Amino acid sequence: MSESSAIVSARGVVKRFGTLTALDGVTLDIEPGEFFGLLGPNGAGKSTFMSLISGLRSIDAGTLTVSGAGVAAGSAKARQALGLVPQHIALYADLSAETNLRIFGELYGLSGSRLKARVSQLLEAVQLADRRKDLVKEFSGGMQRRLNLAAALLHEPSLLLCDEPTVGVDPQSRNAIFDYLEELNRGGLTVIYSTHYMEEATRLCSRIGVIDHGKILAQGSIEELLAQLPFEEEIRFPSLPETAALAGELAGNGELATVDGVTRFRPRPGYALSTFYTLTERHGLPPRLFTSQRPTLEALFLQLTGRMLRE
Amino acid sequence: MNPILVLLRKDFSLLLKDRTSIMITFAVPFAMIYLFGLIFNVNSTDSGPSGIPFAVVNQSDNPAAAKLVEALRTEKTFKVITEVKVDAKTTRPLTEADLRPEMRADRYRFALVIPKDVIRNDAIGLHLKIYSNPRNDIEAQMVNGILQRTLFSNVPELLGQSLQARARSVIGDARVSRFNGSIASAIAREFGGDEAEIRSRIDDGNFGFDRLGAGSGTQSAPTAGVQDVLSRIVKIDTEQVAGKDVKSPAATLLVGGWAIQFLLFAVTASATALFREKEFGIFQRVLSAPVSRSDILWSKFLYGICLGLIQLITLFSAGAILYKIDIGGHLPLLAVVCVFAAAACTSFGMLIASISPTPESARGLSTFVIMLMSAIGGAWFPVSFMPEFIQHFSRLTLVYWSMEGFSQVLWAHATLAELMPTLGCLALTTGLVMGFSVWRFNKGRMFV
């Protein structure tokens, strides 16, 4: 990717808080129109990276540009180009949905008929048009999340930063948010989406950066990332006394990890699955104990860090 | 364990972790009790106000008049002023002509003139003149009471001296001396006592008038009956220097004091709402827009000023309806003072928000400081009632300067030029406190 075309370009970005290095040499490019996922556990540095892109904090080392402009100086051009959906419901709970949108629209310089039109469009888009006069505090969590998203889109940004925007949302609202984000992305909006849910990243993102302890461990499309795994299938079975002997025999033939009472076996390249099933028959273990699945981002993260995303 | 005891222990555990509650429960009332104790001299025999500036112009060369001035000097209620500054290094004796402008400038609010004709020639008695600027009713009543007591405690002796002096000038020293000796001898013979001592007291003009119904002790307050007699002997001319046409000076202070106190609470609550906006992530959203931190702080500051202006004008208007405070003719200048006072109050709110780590601590700290400032700044009772060392701190509070501004406009009908020092103090306070607060906000974690 060429540096000049990237809407967000980070080169060796470092951010420290006292002795804690929150971001440690982050380098990545995000192209216009991408739906980029930033996947990592809590405390990995996702929100810090988002705050740097949005100009809320300054970087300690490296370079970071949005639409070609440095964000460290908090340039108006860079800020005008982006919309931020914070992790919190960043709305005035005692004001109506419409008033909230008007306030945030005016902060971006909208006024008059354009502001009025944008407020109406977005209330329609997030299915809150009929509740426009209601106070935000009277909304359900899902409705508040949808309005939280709408507030970031009033000024028609070219880059949308979504910092875990579905925390605590019911499945229906989550799907509504996903559908809307996908629609916006199809319309050309670049989205950077931070999450610790691999399902969200898998569904939404065309490209993903896996982050942990402030470092980008891997980045690419889902296919590219999963191709980094040294196995094509993962077999899971319960960790029981009767499966202990089987686990012992599998040890030399791939990776074995036990998490939450479930043993995961990732065969080494070239290991024939027929060998595995022969072994299970020999140990008299019924097939219902075993499930196999294609590798996931969870497995990739485990592979890269030795930890689960949830930890 | 009994569930009631478990829950009881839980509540105490939570209390011990909540420093704000502890402060409001214990520290704030303790500070108020201590302060009120000092103000009202609880457990002290030395009660009443002290150090109230009191100008005295003595135009008489009668030694009795000088003695009256000395008596006033020994009265701890008053800080007697007899000189006026010419420049930074030199002073000259105060004259009656100095009194009005000095009193209008509030350098002192009470003055006594002992005229040349303090000893009346046409009858036995004294003539005195009192100037006052009674912009604080409570203070004026108390000062008048103490002044009356001081005068009437000394008047009998002065009367005796005036009798002696007059007798010497009319019949000569020798005859007066012989007369005094005969009187002392007759008293000692008929009533007992040391003739020499009685003679000495009569020579000093002490005929024992001061003991008329007053019990023992020369400084004891005369009784009502004696006061009635004395008030007929002592002719006191009075002149009110300012506020003659003010209908309700007490209401001016009442409204001003309580309005400022609650304005402080209101703007501090508004400033500490910054914590809530931070917690909700609103700053994150707002600062990601083309909005700077200083935009947020200045908008808060302007909001505080507008809120303060509306609140103060509304409350003074209510005072006008309820207590006939005359604001109509002074509205522009009153609005100017309200703006400056509101700005100072808002800067205080910003300071509290900038130095407090949590909204709870901001609430505790602001409650404590607002009550303290209101108490010592004169919102609850006249500053002059407080011990002198506290009065120095009063002038460091924005409550004091705000109330000073209200009084100047509504009581003394001051001009804009006359208001400038007070407005300057409020503006300086605002500038310094806002400057520090902005610095603290930028160094702190409010916006990150």
PDB file of N, CA and C in Angstrom, chain B residues 284-315:
ATOM      1  N   GLN B 284     -14.762  13.321  24.933  1.00  0.00           N
ATOM      2  CA  GLN B 284     -14.108  12.549  23.878  1.00  0.00           C
ATOM      3  C   GLN B 284     -14.756  12.886  22.528  1.00  0.00           C
ATOM      4  N   ARG B 285     -16.084  12.903  22.547  1.00  0.00           N
ATOM      5  CA  ARG B 285     -16.792  13.199  21.301  1.00  0.00           C
ATOM      6  C   ARG B 285     -16.582  14.658  20.886  1.00  0.00           C
ATOM      7  N   VAL B 286     -16.740  15.563  21.868  1.00  0.00           N
ATOM      8  CA  VAL B 286     -16.670  16.992  21.547  1.00  0.00           C
ATOM      9  C   VAL B 286     -15.263  17.379  21.079  1.00  0.00           C
ATOM     10  N   LEU B 287     -14.255  16.820  21.767  1.00  0.00           N
ATOM     11  CA  LEU B 287     -12.882  17.190  21.407  1.00  0.00           C
ATOM     12  C   LEU B 287     -12.422  16.544  20.103  1.00  0.00           C
ATOM     13  N   SER B 288     -13.139  15.525  19.657  1.00  0.00           N
ATOM     14  CA  SER B 288     -12.796  14.955  18.362  1.00  0.00           C
ATOM     15  C   SER B 288     -13.366  15.815  17.229  1.00  0.00           C
ATOM     16  N   ALA B 289     -14.289  16.715  17.584  1.00  0.00           N
ATOM     17  CA  ALA B 289     -14.812  17.697  16.628  1.00  0.00           C
ATOM     18  C   ALA B 289     -13.841  18.889  16.600  1.00  0.00           C
ATOM     19  N   PRO B 290     -14.056  19.832  15.700  1.00  0.00           N
ATOM     20  CA  PRO B 290     -13.163  20.997  15.696  1.00  0.00           C
ATOM     21  C   PRO B 290     -13.445  21.914  16.890  1.00  0.00           C
ATOM     22  N   VAL B 291     -13.226  21.375  18.069  1.00  0.00           N
ATOM     23  CA  VAL B 291     -13.486  22.100  19.326  1.00  0.00           C
ATOM     24  C   VAL B 291     -12.258  21.909  20.212  1.00  0.00           C
ATOM     25  N   SER B 292     -11.819  22.995  20.851  1.00  0.00           N
ATOM     26  CA  SER B 292     -10.632  22.878  21.710  1.00  0.00           C
ATOM     27  C   SER B 292     -11.045  22.829  23.183  1.00  0.00           C
ATOM     28  N   ARG B 293     -10.092  22.471  24.011  1.00  0.00           N
ATOM     29  CA  ARG B 293     -10.359  22.464  25.454  1.00  0.00           C
ATOM     30  C   ARG B 293     -10.759  23.850  25.931  1.00  0.00           C
ATOM     31  N   SER B 294     -10.063  24.854  25.419  1.00  0.00           N
ATOM     32  CA  SER B 294     -10.389  26.197  25.897  1.00  0.00           C
ATOM     33  C   SER B 294     -11.799  26.604  25.457  1.00  0.00           C
ATOM     34  N   ASP B 295     -12.267  26.071  24.322  1.00  0.00           N
ATOM     35  CA  ASP B 295     -13.664  26.339  23.932  1.00  0.00           C
ATOM     36  C   ASP B 295     -14.614  25.819  25.017  1.00  0.00           C
ATOM     37  N   ILE B 296     -14.314  24.608  25.499  1.00  0.00           N
ATOM     38  CA  ILE B 296     -15.169  24.005  26.534  1.00  0.00           C
ATOM     39  C   ILE B 296     -15.124  24.846  27.811  1.00  0.00           C
ATOM     40  N   LEU B 297     -13.916  25.229  28.213  1.00  0.00           N
ATOM     41  CA  LEU B 297     -13.781  25.972  29.475  1.00  0.00           C
ATOM     42  C   LEU B 297     -14.414  27.362  29.376  1.00  0.00           C
ATOM     43  N   TRP B 298     -14.195  28.036  28.250  1.00  0.00           N
ATOM     44  CA  TRP B 298     -14.770  29.378  28.114  1.00  0.00           C
ATOM     45  C   TRP B 298     -16.289  29.326  28.025  1.00  0.00           C
ATOM     46  N   SER B 299     -16.806  28.266  27.398  1.00  0.00           N
ATOM     47  CA  SER B 299     -18.272  28.170  27.335  1.00  0.00           C
ATOM     48  C   SER B 299     -18.837  27.977  28.741  1.00  0.00           C
ATOM     49  N   LYS B 300     -18.135  27.178  29.543  1.00  0.00           N
ATOM     50  CA  LYS B 300     -18.576  26.992  30.938  1.00  0.00           C
ATOM     51  C   LYS B 300     -18.519  28.317  31.695  1.00  0.00           C
ATOM     52  N   PHE B 301     -17.447  29.045  31.460  1.00  0.00           N
ATOM     53  CA  PHE B 301     -17.247  30.315  32.158  1.00  0.00           C
ATOM     54  C   PHE B 301     -18.363  31.305  31.784  1.00  0.00           C
ATOM     55  N   LEU B 302     -18.644  31.406  30.497  1.00  0.00           N
ATOM     56  CA  LEU B 302     -19.691  32.330  30.049  1.00  0.00           C
ATOM     57  C   LEU B 302     -21.064  31.886  30.542  1.00  0.00           C
ATOM     58  N   TYR B 303     -21.262  30.580  30.575  1.00  0.00           N
ATOM     59  CA  TYR B 303     -22.529  30.066  31.108  1.00  0.00           C
ATOM     60  C   TYR B 303     -22.692  30.512  32.566  1.00  0.00           C
ATOM     61  N   GLY B 304     -21.618  30.366  33.339  1.00  0.00           N
ATOM     62  CA  GLY B 304     -21.668  30.774  34.750  1.00  0.00           C
ATOM     63  C   GLY B 304     -21.994  32.245  34.901  1.00  0.00           C
ATOM     64  N   ILE B 305     -21.395  33.070  34.054  1.00  0.00           N
ATOM     65  CA  ILE B 305     -21.656  34.515  34.136  1.00  0.00           C
ATOM     66  C   ILE B 305     -23.126  34.799  33.804  1.00  0.00           C
ATOM     67  N   CYS B 306     -23.611  34.178  32.737  1.00  0.00           N
ATOM     68  CA  CYS B 306     -25.018  34.417  32.339  1.00  0.00           C
ATOM     69  C   CYS B 306     -25.970  33.939  33.438  1.00  0.00           C
ATOM     70  N   LEU B 307     -25.677  32.726  33.941  1.00  0.00           N
ATOM     71  CA  LEU B 307     -26.524  32.177  35.010  1.00  0.00           C
ATOM     72  C   LEU B 307     -26.515  33.115  36.217  1.00  0.00           C
ATOM     73  N   GLY B 308     -25.303  33.560  36.578  1.00  0.00           N
ATOM     74  CA  GLY B 308     -25.164  34.445  37.737  1.00  0.00           C
ATOM     75  C   GLY B 308     -25.893  35.752  37.537  1.00  0.00           C
ATOM     76  N   LEU B 309     -25.757  36.326  36.359  1.00  0.00           N
ATOM     77  CA  LEU B 309     -26.417  37.598  36.086  1.00  0.00           C
ATOM     78  C   LEU B 309     -27.936  37.444  36.198  1.00  0.00           C
ATOM     79  N   ILE B 310     -28.441  36.386  35.588  1.00  0.00           N
ATOM     80  CA  ILE B 310     -29.899  36.163  35.625  1.00  0.00           C
ATOM     81  C   ILE B 310     -30.351  35.908  37.066  1.00  0.00           C
ATOM     82  N   GLN B 311     -29.585  35.064  37.776  1.00  0.00           N
ATOM     83  CA  GLN B 311     -29.994  34.728  39.145  1.00  0.00           C
ATOM     84  C   GLN B 311     -29.972  35.962  40.053  1.00  0.00           C
ATOM     85  N   LEU B 312     -28.893  36.728  39.984  1.00  0.00           N
ATOM     86  CA  LEU B 312     -28.770  37.886  40.872  1.00  0.00           C
ATOM     87  C   LEU B 312     -29.835  38.942  40.566  1.00  0.00           C
ATOM     88  N   ILE B 313     -30.018  39.214  39.273  1.00  0.00           N
ATOM     89  CA  ILE B 313     -31.025  40.232  38.916  1.00  0.00           C
ATOM     90  C   ILE B 313     -32.425  39.753  39.319  1.00  0.00           C
ATOM     91  N   THR B 314     -32.674  38.446  39.137  1.00  0.00           N
ATOM     92  CA  THR B 314     -33.985  37.909  39.534  1.00  0.00           C
ATOM     93  C   THR B 314     -34.191  38.057  41.038  1.00  0.00           C
ATOM     94  N   LEU B 315     -33.170  37.717  41.810  1.00  0.00           N
ATOM     95  CA  LEU B 315     -33.326  37.781  43.269  1.00  0.00           C
ATOM     96  C   LEU B 315     -33.431  39.220  43.765  1.00  0.00           C
TER      97      LEU B 315
END
